[in-house]
XYZ file of N, CA and C in Angstrom:
813
model
N -29.127 1.716 -42.963
C -29.715 2.495 -43.687
C -31.731 1.476 -44.762
N -30.926 0.338 -44.001
C -31.557 -0.610 -44.716
C -32.583 -0.939 -42.959
N -31.716 -0.274 -42.611
C -33.685 -0.852 -40.999
C -34.550 0.739 -41.176
N -33.703 1.043 -41.115
C -34.820 3.129 -41.618
C -35.211 2.442 -43.343
N -35.005 2.561 -43.887
C -35.747 2.330 -45.301
C -37.198 1.247 -45.107
N -36.361 0.167 -44.034
C -37.956 -0.592 -43.583
C -39.090 0.241 -42.820
N -38.367 1.024 -41.804
C -39.390 1.570 -40.832
C -39.173 2.586 -41.514
N -39.376 3.271 -42.472
C -40.272 4.880 -43.055
C -41.156 3.895 -44.649
N -40.988 2.539 -45.104
C -41.742 2.037 -45.747
C -43.598 1.705 -45.344
N -42.800 1.106 -43.342
C -43.983 1.427 -42.162
C -45.232 2.515 -42.822
N -43.793 2.978 -42.185
C -44.377 5.363 -41.846
C -45.530 4.688 -42.652
N -45.016 4.875 -44.464
C -46.131 5.453 -45.643
C -47.616 4.344 -45.100
N -47.292 3.878 -44.978
C -48.167 2.355 -44.954
C -49.129 3.558 -44.131
N -48.167 3.479 -42.329
C -49.460 3.709 -40.814
C -49.970 5.020 -41.489
N -49.508 5.678 -42.229
C -50.010 6.973 -42.571
C -51.699 7.091 -43.607
N -51.372 6.314 -45.169
C -52.599 5.182 -44.870
C -53.947 5.034 -44.617
N -53.211 3.529 -43.686
C -54.006 2.808 -42.477
C -54.694 4.267 -41.681
N -53.689 5.092 -40.975
C -54.983 6.628 -39.833
C -55.602 6.944 -40.956
N -55.544 7.516 -41.743
C -56.194 8.084 -42.853
C -57.107 7.818 -42.752
N -57.446 5.749 -43.232
C -58.039 5.449 -43.710
C -59.347 4.775 -43.177
N -58.487 4.687 -41.578
C -59.195 4.564 -39.972
C -59.982 5.446 -39.592
N -59.686 7.344 -39.969
C -60.637 8.486 -39.377
C -61.385 8.501 -40.698
N -61.537 8.565 -42.265
C -62.416 8.162 -42.757
C -63.666 7.567 -43.264
N -63.320 6.569 -42.249
C -64.559 4.932 -42.288
C -65.125 5.528 -40.859
N -64.311 6.188 -39.445
C -64.977 6.599 -38.465
C -66.048 7.758 -38.587
N -65.949 8.656 -39.874
C -67.341 9.350 -40.029
C -68.207 8.546 -40.906
N -68.424 7.422 -40.730
C -69.541 6.874 -41.551
C -70.820 6.351 -40.205
N -72.414 7.235 -40.690
C -72.906 7.229 -39.447
C -72.938 5.507 -39.275
N -73.484 5.541 -37.520
C -74.366 4.130 -37.207
C -75.206 3.413 -38.138
N -75.119 1.601 -38.320
C -76.863 1.698 -38.644
C -77.597 -0.054 -38.549
N -78.470 0.149 -38.548
C -78.902 -1.318 -38.275
C -77.631 -2.195 -37.472
N -76.508 -2.905 -38.014
C -75.832 -3.760 -38.133
C -74.828 -2.947 -37.752
N -74.720 -1.843 -37.011
C -72.972 -1.137 -36.942
C -74.362 -0.284 -35.995
N -74.207 -0.280 -34.776
C -75.087 0.613 -34.426
C -74.091 1.763 -33.276
N -73.197 1.350 -33.102
C -72.101 1.879 -32.817
C -71.198 2.719 -33.448
N -71.533 2.336 -35.209
C -71.231 3.336 -35.708
C -69.465 2.461 -36.134
N -68.790 3.071 -36.814
C -67.253 2.675 -36.961
C -65.936 3.129 -36.177
N -65.830 3.478 -35.509
C -65.157 4.067 -34.036
C -63.703 3.084 -34.163
N -64.688 1.571 -33.760
C -63.516 0.805 -33.287
C -62.632 0.425 -34.762
N -63.018 1.008 -36.117
C -61.368 0.783 -36.965
C -60.911 1.391 -36.449
N -60.863 3.036 -36.117
C -59.077 3.381 -35.695
C -58.546 2.468 -35.222
N -59.338 2.300 -33.522
C -58.445 1.066 -33.481
C -58.082 0.051 -34.169
N -58.383 -0.868 -34.079
C -57.980 -2.458 -35.624
C -57.246 -1.239 -36.072
N -56.578 -0.814 -36.754
C -55.278 -0.006 -37.326
C -54.412 0.039 -36.417
N -54.683 1.585 -35.334
C -54.123 1.477 -34.359
C -52.970 0.158 -33.782
N -54.163 -1.366 -33.463
C -53.388 -2.479 -33.282
C -52.698 -3.003 -34.823
N -53.126 -2.460 -35.998
C -51.878 -2.980 -37.079
C -50.556 -2.405 -37.349
N -51.379 -1.349 -37.189
C -49.672 -0.744 -37.042
C -48.612 -0.756 -35.592
N -49.207 -1.231 -35.076
C -48.012 -1.635 -33.844
C -48.019 -3.180 -33.686
N -48.477 -3.659 -34.579
C -47.582 -5.473 -34.939
C -47.061 -5.288 -36.055
N -46.922 -4.067 -36.178
C -46.258 -3.788 -37.849
C -44.355 -3.469 -37.211
N -45.538 -2.283 -36.697
C -43.372 -1.761 -36.200
C -43.122 -3.373 -35.670
N -43.981 -3.943 -34.623
C -42.906 -5.148 -33.374
C -42.146 -5.632 -35.542
N -43.306 -5.771 -36.386
C -42.557 -6.856 -37.161
C -41.592 -6.065 -37.525
N -41.212 -5.277 -37.743
C -40.110 -4.230 -38.165
C -39.265 -4.202 -37.680
N -39.230 -3.915 -36.181
C -38.063 -4.617 -35.127
C -37.235 -5.297 -34.745
N -38.496 -7.043 -34.780
C -37.121 -8.309 -35.057
C -36.518 -8.241 -36.475
N -37.544 -7.779 -37.825
C -36.156 -7.789 -39.152
C -35.890 -7.418 -38.782
N -34.803 -5.871 -38.768
C -34.379 -5.025 -38.017
C -33.477 -5.943 -36.912
N -33.398 -6.842 -35.657
C -32.422 -7.433 -35.740
C -31.702 -8.763 -35.802
N -33.341 -9.643 -36.888
C -32.270 -10.568 -37.513
C -31.140 -10.142 -38.041
N -30.892 -9.295 -39.803
C -30.654 -8.754 -39.940
C -28.918 -8.303 -39.765
N -28.701 -7.505 -38.022
C -28.384 -6.416 -37.950
C -27.331 -7.837 -36.879
N -27.457 -8.899 -36.407
C -27.387 -9.721 -36.024
C -26.503 -10.349 -36.687
N -26.885 -11.050 -38.273
C -26.065 -10.903 -39.872
C -24.549 -10.427 -39.521
N -24.983 -8.637 -40.417
C -24.389 -8.121 -40.253
C -22.989 -7.539 -39.250
N -23.421 -8.364 -37.852
C -22.791 -8.519 -36.411
C -21.640 -9.700 -36.871
N -22.098 -11.124 -37.722
C -20.993 -12.766 -38.189
C -20.528 -11.827 -38.963
N -21.120 -10.616 -39.592
C -20.920 -10.567 -41.344
C -20.196 -9.415 -41.962
N -19.910 -8.668 -41.221
C -18.925 -7.009 -41.321
C -19.373 -7.202 -42.820
N -19.975 -5.885 -43.447
C -20.089 -6.106 -45.365
C -19.838 -4.256 -44.714
N -19.160 -3.512 -46.007
C -18.475 -1.911 -45.965
C -20.294 -1.258 -46.228
N -19.568 0.027 -45.487
C -20.805 1.155 -45.410
C -20.139 1.649 -46.174
N -21.322 2.501 -47.031
C -21.814 3.490 -47.987
C -21.689 4.932 -46.539
N -21.498 5.878 -46.084
C -21.857 6.304 -45.026
C -22.378 7.903 -45.964
N -21.690 8.552 -47.004
C -22.425 9.823 -47.226
C -23.889 9.475 -47.236
N -23.901 8.589 -48.854
C -26.026 8.131 -48.307
C -26.192 8.075 -47.155
N -25.798 7.502 -46.416
C -27.152 6.808 -45.395
C -26.788 8.249 -44.499
N -25.565 9.328 -44.548
C -26.262 10.892 -43.539
C -27.026 11.824 -44.679
N -26.743 11.984 -45.834
C -27.408 12.228 -46.627
C -29.240 12.489 -46.956
N -29.558 11.058 -47.111
C -30.834 10.539 -46.569
C -31.753 10.279 -45.244
N -31.098 10.013 -43.916
C -31.048 10.006 -42.344
C -31.601 11.766 -42.130
N -30.805 12.565 -43.105
C -31.026 14.156 -43.260
C -32.056 14.522 -43.373
N -31.945 13.857 -45.055
C -34.140 14.165 -45.171
C -35.297 13.648 -44.654
N -35.020 12.469 -43.820
C -35.556 11.747 -42.765
C -36.306 12.316 -41.580
N -35.295 12.982 -41.137
C -35.008 13.888 -40.247
C -36.482 14.903 -40.721
N -36.311 16.215 -41.612
C -36.248 16.335 -41.897
C -38.422 16.500 -42.585
N -38.885 15.691 -42.565
C -39.726 15.009 -43.045
C -40.663 14.295 -41.762
N -40.086 14.118 -41.257
C -40.332 13.122 -40.600
C -40.785 13.872 -39.428
N -40.096 14.783 -38.635
C -39.998 16.088 -37.785
C -41.232 16.610 -38.191
N -41.867 17.872 -39.922
C -42.311 18.084 -40.355
C -43.729 17.227 -39.900
N -43.279 16.203 -39.848
C -45.631 15.180 -39.901
C -44.988 15.354 -38.270
N -44.741 14.810 -37.536
C -45.012 14.589 -36.185
C -45.097 15.872 -35.306
N -45.120 17.104 -35.945
C -45.078 18.127 -36.111
C -46.853 18.136 -35.681
N -46.822 18.012 -37.320
C -48.873 18.672 -37.596
C -49.745 17.552 -37.132
N -49.079 16.101 -37.273
C -50.615 14.947 -36.684
C -49.818 15.341 -34.257
N -49.070 16.161 -34.416
C -49.275 16.038 -32.494
C -50.146 16.323 -31.758
N -50.793 17.562 -31.809
C -51.973 17.728 -31.662
C -52.292 16.720 -31.213
N -53.530 15.866 -32.511
C -54.546 15.542 -32.738
C -54.152 13.769 -31.487
N -52.906 13.719 -32.154
C -52.256 12.599 -31.149
C -53.401 12.294 -29.954
N -53.237 13.388 -29.081
C -53.654 13.100 -28.257
C -55.131 12.625 -27.389
N -56.020 13.051 -28.295
C -57.100 12.416 -28.533
C -57.406 11.103 -28.654
N -56.979 10.713 -30.710
C -56.848 9.588 -31.133
C -55.782 8.916 -30.757
N -55.877 7.197 -30.335
C -54.956 6.837 -30.543
C -55.311 5.320 -32.521
N -55.958 6.222 -33.085
C -55.321 5.926 -34.535
C -54.288 6.582 -34.810
N -54.387 7.647 -34.969
C -54.017 8.767 -34.901
C -51.996 8.743 -34.605
N -52.234 8.568 -32.877
C -51.495 8.900 -32.324
C -50.487 6.985 -32.788
N -51.537 6.382 -33.322
C -49.646 5.258 -33.847
C -49.482 5.891 -34.450
N -49.471 6.092 -35.393
C -49.148 6.957 -36.998
C -47.984 8.316 -36.332
N -48.325 8.965 -35.292
C -47.926 10.332 -35.114
C -46.329 9.352 -33.952
N -46.688 8.220 -33.449
C -45.347 7.223 -32.737
C -44.896 6.878 -33.746
N -44.509 6.431 -35.682
C -44.061 5.998 -36.460
C -43.048 6.854 -36.589
N -44.260 8.502 -36.943
C -43.303 9.865 -37.604
C -42.487 9.932 -36.534
N -42.665 9.987 -35.504
C -40.958 10.236 -34.468
C -40.230 9.243 -34.206
N -40.197 8.117 -34.110
C -39.365 6.819 -34.232
C -39.148 7.283 -35.107
N -39.029 7.216 -36.165
C -38.586 7.558 -37.379
C -38.015 8.449 -37.991
N -38.499 9.665 -36.963
C -37.675 10.674 -37.026
C -35.792 10.939 -36.001
N -36.313 10.050 -34.537
C -35.039 9.450 -33.716
C -34.429 8.412 -34.627
N -35.042 7.786 -35.339
C -33.906 7.091 -36.174
C -32.454 6.624 -37.312
N -33.674 8.714 -37.380
C -32.511 8.622 -38.608
C -32.095 9.485 -38.263
N -31.885 9.718 -37.365
C -30.654 10.290 -36.147
C -29.506 9.826 -36.183
N -29.952 9.220 -35.505
C -28.912 7.682 -35.160
C -28.241 7.180 -36.368
N -29.058 7.608 -37.994
C -28.516 6.895 -39.383
C -27.721 8.176 -38.835
N -27.566 9.607 -39.020
C -26.346 9.692 -38.825
C -25.486 10.282 -38.238
N -25.536 9.642 -37.236
C -24.887 9.124 -36.378
C -23.802 8.375 -36.070
N -24.246 7.227 -37.078
C -23.754 5.875 -37.328
C -22.869 6.278 -38.729
N -23.565 7.182 -40.278
C -22.609 7.547 -40.970
C -20.979 7.931 -40.706
N -21.364 8.802 -39.883
C -20.378 10.075 -38.810
C -19.740 8.797 -38.591
N -19.478 8.032 -37.392
C -18.902 7.299 -37.454
C -17.494 6.652 -38.256
N -18.549 6.201 -39.187
C -18.284 5.063 -40.277
C -17.396 5.987 -41.272
N -17.604 7.670 -41.007
C -16.197 8.051 -41.928
C -15.606 8.681 -41.550
N -15.766 8.550 -40.707
C -14.597 9.342 -39.638
C -13.522 8.464 -38.643
N -13.790 6.797 -39.201
C -13.009 5.644 -38.204
C -12.777 4.215 -38.736
N -14.015 4.256 -39.782
C -14.224 3.456 -40.685
C -14.878 2.344 -39.967
N -14.863 2.624 -38.969
C -15.742 0.753 -38.019
C -17.249 0.892 -37.963
N -16.936 -0.238 -39.448
C -18.671 -0.444 -40.062
C -19.374 -1.002 -38.946
N -18.752 -0.970 -37.838
C -19.732 -1.947 -36.139
C -21.000 -1.459 -36.670
N -20.699 0.076 -35.916
C -20.901 1.256 -35.768
C -23.335 0.850 -36.290
N -22.849 0.364 -37.667
C -24.018 0.003 -38.536
C -24.539 -0.504 -38.191
N -24.844 -1.978 -37.600
C -25.460 -2.549 -36.936
C -26.267 -2.004 -35.620
N -25.394 -1.569 -34.644
C -24.886 -2.000 -33.382
C -26.107 -0.623 -33.679
N -26.809 0.614 -34.167
C -27.652 1.801 -34.551
C -28.743 0.549 -34.825
N -28.488 -0.226 -35.519
C -29.796 -0.648 -35.905
C -30.452 -1.380 -34.683
N -29.801 -1.585 -34.319
C -30.461 -2.883 -32.667
C -30.845 -1.472 -31.438
N -30.389 -0.419 -31.890
C -31.398 0.943 -31.379
C -32.085 1.177 -31.939
N -31.704 1.376 -33.545
C -33.452 1.577 -34.006
C -34.609 1.330 -33.403
N -34.503 -0.629 -33.785
C -35.083 -1.780 -33.569
C -35.499 -1.585 -31.445
N -34.885 -1.349 -30.895
C -35.383 -1.424 -29.356
C -36.162 0.058 -29.460
N -36.154 0.809 -30.048
C -36.713 1.964 -30.098
C -38.735 1.841 -30.762
N -38.447 1.260 -31.702
C -39.061 1.004 -32.635
C -39.732 0.138 -31.394
N -39.756 -0.999 -30.973
C -40.531 -1.840 -29.904
C -41.061 -1.639 -28.735
N -40.213 0.404 -28.168
C -40.450 0.903 -27.303
C -42.049 1.805 -27.614
N -41.660 2.051 -28.611
C -42.807 3.107 -29.411
C -43.616 3.097 -29.705
N -44.164 1.243 -29.473
C -44.996 0.433 -30.070
C -45.706 -0.476 -28.963
N -44.920 -0.428 -27.745
C -45.522 -0.833 -26.601
C -46.432 -0.814 -26.423
N -46.919 0.514 -25.945
C -48.139 1.897 -25.515
C -49.309 1.590 -26.627
N -48.988 1.918 -27.738
C -50.097 1.888 -28.806
C -50.883 -0.107 -28.805
N -49.866 -1.180 -28.741
C -50.626 -2.093 -28.746
C -50.848 -2.722 -27.245
N -50.427 -2.115 -26.562
C -51.222 -2.250 -24.923
C -52.878 -1.677 -25.269
N -52.893 0.179 -24.982
C -53.733 0.539 -25.420
C -55.466 -0.179 -26.585
N -54.926 -0.413 -26.828
C -55.616 -0.824 -28.395
C -56.013 -1.963 -28.414
N -55.413 -3.188 -28.016
C -55.846 -4.136 -27.612
C -57.057 -4.208 -26.217
N -56.511 -3.540 -25.390
C -57.838 -3.240 -23.825
C -59.013 -2.978 -24.900
N -58.581 -1.630 -26.019
C -60.007 -1.151 -26.145
C -60.858 -2.553 -27.016
N -59.992 -3.380 -27.352
C -60.689 -4.441 -28.197
C -60.978 -5.055 -26.599
N -60.166 -5.290 -25.714
C -61.210 -6.564 -24.803
C -62.281 -5.858 -24.076
N -62.518 -4.038 -24.486
C -63.400 -3.999 -23.547
C -62.696 -3.964 -22.072
N -61.712 -3.436 -22.133
C -61.078 -3.208 -20.820
C -61.414 -2.105 -20.559
N -60.718 -1.700 -19.471
C -61.875 -0.241 -18.521
C -60.272 0.741 -18.921
N -60.934 1.725 -20.000
C -59.565 2.882 -20.310
C -58.687 3.154 -19.483
N -57.721 4.121 -20.046
C -56.551 4.115 -19.241
C -56.816 5.239 -18.709
N -56.887 5.675 -17.360
C -56.820 6.498 -16.020
C -57.868 6.248 -15.937
N -59.608 6.178 -16.006
C -60.256 5.890 -15.104
C -60.437 4.237 -14.331
N -61.227 5.694 -13.172
C -60.585 3.672 -11.968
C -62.233 3.622 -11.155
N -62.901 2.034 -11.808
C -64.048 1.720 -11.118
C -64.557 2.399 -9.732
N -63.826 2.265 -8.846
C -64.327 2.147 -7.270
C -64.806 4.054 -7.457
N -64.076 4.943 -8.122
C -63.786 6.448 -8.525
C -65.114 6.568 -8.960
N -65.091 5.337 -10.648
C -66.367 6.800 -10.887
C -67.710 5.966 -9.945
N -67.554 4.841 -9.218
C -68.833 4.855 -8.450
C -69.245 5.132 -7.958
N -67.425 5.368 -6.769
C -68.404 6.897 -5.313
C -69.317 7.869 -5.956
N -68.182 8.210 -7.536
C -68.994 9.239 -8.085
C -70.910 9.267 -8.585
N -70.640 7.669 -8.819
C -71.923 7.975 -8.978
C -73.135 8.013 -7.361
N -72.542 7.006 -6.632
C -73.109 6.731 -5.387
C -73.298 8.325 -4.688
N -72.865 9.252 -4.928
C -72.394 10.552 -4.275
C -73.692 11.683 -4.878
N -74.448 11.049 -6.023
C -75.408 11.830 -6.683
C -76.794 11.674 -5.895
N -77.642 12.609 -5.419
C -78.910 12.933 -4.632
C -79.531 11.751 -5.467
N -79.799 10.949 -3.813
C -80.700 10.151 -3.696
C -80.406 8.836 -4.575
N -79.065 8.432 -5.583
C -78.526 7.461 -5.025
C -78.802 6.371 -3.453
N -79.177 5.585 -3.269
C -78.516 4.312 -2.304
C -77.580 3.789 -3.143
N -77.575 3.158 -3.843
C -76.353 2.094 -4.327
C -75.782 2.160 -5.378
N -74.701 1.179 -6.517
C -74.635 1.082 -7.493
C -73.477 -0.077 -7.454
N -74.583 -0.958 -9.174
C -74.327 -2.081 -9.735
C -74.260 -2.162 -11.006
N -73.314 -3.551 -10.612
C -73.873 -4.026 -11.897
C -72.951 -2.880 -13.067
N -72.017 -2.387 -12.663
C -70.567 -0.910 -12.798
C -69.670 -1.628 -14.561
N -69.413 -0.618 -15.815
C -69.207 -1.823 -16.387
C -68.651 -0.255 -17.022
N -66.890 -0.065 -17.763
C -67.097 1.187 -17.919
C -65.783 0.606 -18.976
N -65.584 1.203 -20.694
C -65.398 0.468 -21.794
C -65.071 1.507 -22.672
N -64.755 1.211 -23.583
C -64.475 1.616 -24.885
C -64.346 1.930 -26.265
N -64.901 2.987 -27.041
C -65.970 1.751 -28.799
C -64.797 1.792 -29.709
N -64.392 3.783 -29.411
C -63.287 4.231 -29.841
C -62.363 5.626 -29.193
N -61.512 5.541 -29.721
C -60.834 6.922 -29.391
C -62.048 7.784 -29.348
N -61.909 8.241 -27.530
C -62.918 9.767 -27.212
C -64.089 9.272 -26.907
N -64.693 8.458 -27.424
C -65.874 7.139 -27.329
C -66.131 6.271 -25.783
N -66.002 6.853 -24.576
C -66.627 6.311 -23.678
C -67.654 6.324 -22.694
N -68.091 4.194 -22.731
C -69.759 4.144 -22.318
C -69.431 3.677 -21.026
N -70.879 3.101 -20.252
C -70.733 3.680 -18.739
C -72.265 2.859 -18.885
N -72.874 1.378 -18.609
C -73.516 0.582 -17.947
C -73.864 0.366 -16.275
N -74.581 1.234 -16.378
C -74.529 0.560 -14.610
C -76.622 0.615 -14.229
N -76.845 -0.155 -13.433
C -77.650 -0.252 -12.550
C -78.023 0.397 -11.053
N -78.580 1.326 -10.939
C -78.785 2.101 -9.268
C -79.696 1.878 -9.175
N -80.233 1.714 -6.923
C -80.969 1.348 -6.800
C -80.790 2.842 -5.646
N -83.128 3.515 -5.648
C -83.273 4.565 -5.585
C -84.164 4.594 -4.260
N -85.134 5.256 -3.795
C -86.170 4.486 -2.921
C -87.599 4.906 -3.709
N -88.287 4.652 -3.686
C -89.702 4.724 -3.834
C -89.965 5.694 -3.881
N -90.348 6.362 -5.724
C -90.654 7.875 -5.852
C -91.764 7.933 -7.048
N -91.737 8.868 -7.756
C -92.704 8.839 -9.198
C -90.736 9.156 -10.224
N -91.579 8.648 -11.548
C -91.291 8.492 -12.421
C -89.867 9.544 -12.571
N -90.768 10.762 -12.845
C -90.254 12.232 -12.951
C -89.523 12.723 -12.291
N -89.417 11.646 -10.800
C -88.464 11.915 -9.389
C -87.262 11.471 -9.877
N -87.293 9.828 -10.324
C -86.830 8.485 -10.289
C -85.459 9.029 -12.584
N -85.991 9.730 -12.910
C -85.251 10.975 -14.174
C -84.470 11.267 -13.826
N -84.790 12.225 -13.138
C -84.109 13.833 -12.210
C -82.681 13.432 -11.767
N -82.878 12.665 -11.482
C -82.231 11.785 -10.102
C -80.772 10.546 -11.573
N -81.044 9.846 -13.011
C -80.641 9.386 -14.109
C -79.992 10.531 -14.377
N -80.677 12.112 -14.908
C -80.320 12.484 -15.176
C -79.212 13.365 -14.584
N -79.085 13.228 -13.362
C -77.987 13.581 -12.721
C -76.526 12.739 -12.290
N -77.543 11.535 -12.348
C -75.851 10.571 -12.893
C -75.172 10.359 -14.419
N -76.538 10.427 -15.320
C -75.258 10.803 -17.088
C -74.473 12.032 -16.738
N -75.575 12.814 -16.617
C -73.929 14.556 -15.894
C -73.326 14.504 -16.209
N -73.027 13.864 -14.581
C -72.056 13.895 -12.961
C -70.895 12.702 -14.180
N -71.532 11.638 -14.246
C -70.412 10.399 -15.550
C -69.802 11.816 -16.762
N -70.470 12.171 -17.348
C -69.630 12.718 -18.472
C -69.017 14.491 -17.945
N -69.327 14.956 -17.055
C -68.087 15.797 -16.932
C -67.146 15.237 -16.274
N -67.492 14.344 -14.721
C -66.497 13.480 -13.790
C -64.798 12.920 -15.415
N -65.504 12.266 -15.653
C -64.549 10.913 -17.036
C -64.949 11.346 -17.868
N -65.503 12.517 -19.226
C -65.463 12.166 -20.752
C -66.261 10.856 -21.264
N -67.629 10.577 -19.954
C -67.985 9.131 -20.679
C -69.355 10.102 -21.406
N -69.624 10.262 -22.368
C -70.372 10.572 -23.227
C -71.329 9.602 -24.179
N -71.553 8.018 -23.304
C -72.656 7.502 -23.252
C -73.384 6.482 -22.949
N -74.049 7.040 -21.846
C -74.606 6.022 -20.602
C -75.882 4.634 -20.533
N -75.690 4.670 -20.504
C -77.088 3.651 -20.053
C -77.175 2.986 -18.923
N -77.948 4.003 -17.741
C -77.874 4.150 -16.511
C -79.411 3.076 -16.004
N -79.954 2.204 -15.341
C -80.849 1.880 -15.025
C -81.826 2.086 -14.145
N -82.383 2.377 -13.487
C -83.377 2.782 -11.930
C -84.205 1.510 -11.259
N -83.522 2.137 -10.552
C -84.712 0.321 -10.375
C -84.171 0.283 -8.142
N -85.142 0.008 -7.509
C -85.310 0.038 -6.053
C -84.507 -1.367 -5.338
N -84.688 -2.297 -6.109
C -83.842 -3.295 -5.644
C -81.966 -3.475 -5.172
N -81.503 -4.227 -4.642
C -80.539 -3.846 -4.149
C -79.285 -5.527 -5.313
N -78.241 -5.466 -5.163
C -77.618 -6.325 -6.693
C -77.746 -7.107 -6.345
N -77.858 -7.156 -8.029
C -77.799 -8.974 -8.284
C -76.622 -9.947 -8.253
N -77.909 -11.303 -7.665
C -76.858 -11.973 -7.658
C -75.905 -13.081 -8.292
N -76.338 -12.185 -9.170
C -75.231 -13.085 -10.599
C -74.648 -11.639 -11.072
N -74.435 -10.833 -10.798
C -73.895 -9.685 -11.337
C -71.838 -9.587 -10.260
N -71.936 -10.141 -11.339
C -70.052 -11.120 -10.942
C -69.269 -9.526 -10.656
N -69.688 -8.373 -11.048
C -68.490 -7.020 -10.488
C -69.003 -6.964 -9.237
N -70.474 -7.143 -8.088
C -70.867 -7.370 -7.260
C -69.864 -8.292 -5.955
N -70.060 -9.564 -6.927
C -69.048 -10.619 -6.081
C -67.669 -10.199 -6.522
N -67.311 -9.706 -7.177
C -65.878 -9.721 -6.452
C -66.373 -8.372 -5.531
N -66.501 -7.651 -5.766
C -66.561 -6.134 -4.682
C -66.485 -7.090 -2.985
N -68.386 -7.829 -3.401
C -67.921 -8.601 -1.823
C -66.835 -9.976 -1.355
N -65.947 -10.973 -2.509
C -65.588 -10.886 -1.961
C -63.646 -10.305 -1.845
N -64.079 -9.045 -2.001
C -62.568 -8.366 -1.553
C -63.331 -8.595 -0.484
N -64.447 -7.803 0.094
C -64.241 -6.936 0.887
C -64.816 -8.221 2.380
N -65.184 -9.291 1.860
C -64.806 -10.622 3.113
C -63.025 -11.042 3.119
N -63.206 -10.756 2.267
C -61.213 -10.917 2.488
C -60.833 -10.255 3.115
N -60.878 -8.772 3.397
C -60.434 -7.109 3.895
C -60.494 -7.575 5.529
N -62.100 -8.543 5.632
C -62.669 -8.337 7.012
C -61.403 -10.012 7.414
N -61.770 -10.766 7.131
C -60.487 -12.368 7.454
C -59.500 -11.288 8.034
N -59.073 -10.669 7.067
C -57.684 -10.021 7.412
C -58.247 -10.229 8.766
N -58.738 -8.066 8.641
C -58.662 -7.578 9.768
C -58.839 -9.284 10.989
N -60.141 -10.165 11.315
C -59.836 -10.399 12.496
C -58.264 -11.544 12.675
């Protein structure tokens, strides 16, 4: 019950933080925050994930103590409180489910609720075991299982939020695929200095340089617009910064250097 109570407290805090992240993300951009406040939601998701890890470690510590020094357990309060928790957390989880698919912040709260519903079910099982067998060891054993569940549910949120804060490539986006899609646009001769990152949930950005033939400004603008439309249609990239030029790859472009080195390695391997 103590482990489940700690998880419930974290759930309440997670909901408050997620609400704050959603509220502040609606604030308009400013001269100092040109991308707005979308990344606050990512910070909230990170805090929620870290809090889950801390709670899991506390549960493991308490469970180890109970295994060394078993204590009597009141099974009836365990079962009653856990059944109420299952009902409440299931309702909240269903309410958050659809929005959780698109927003990392909401998904962190959703995982809190879903994990608590499952852990509450574990508490019911532990309570029934204690009630019918008197084996109080079921309490710390289930607590360990709850801790493992919490760690598992927090890992994906922790990984994705850190990736966003490090401006890594979003999950499901392959740089080679993006490069090929841009290169397939009529008029594009080459692509370099390509970067893809996420500012927040549902806000993926891209910047790149594209090489084109000598042509009028209007023609170059048409190519640029076609590239932007391809990025948004194929990859959901809503904010793109594209520089049109007639030169090749800049020698200081790290992405180009990486590709050249990879190509040279492949050739040497063939020889």
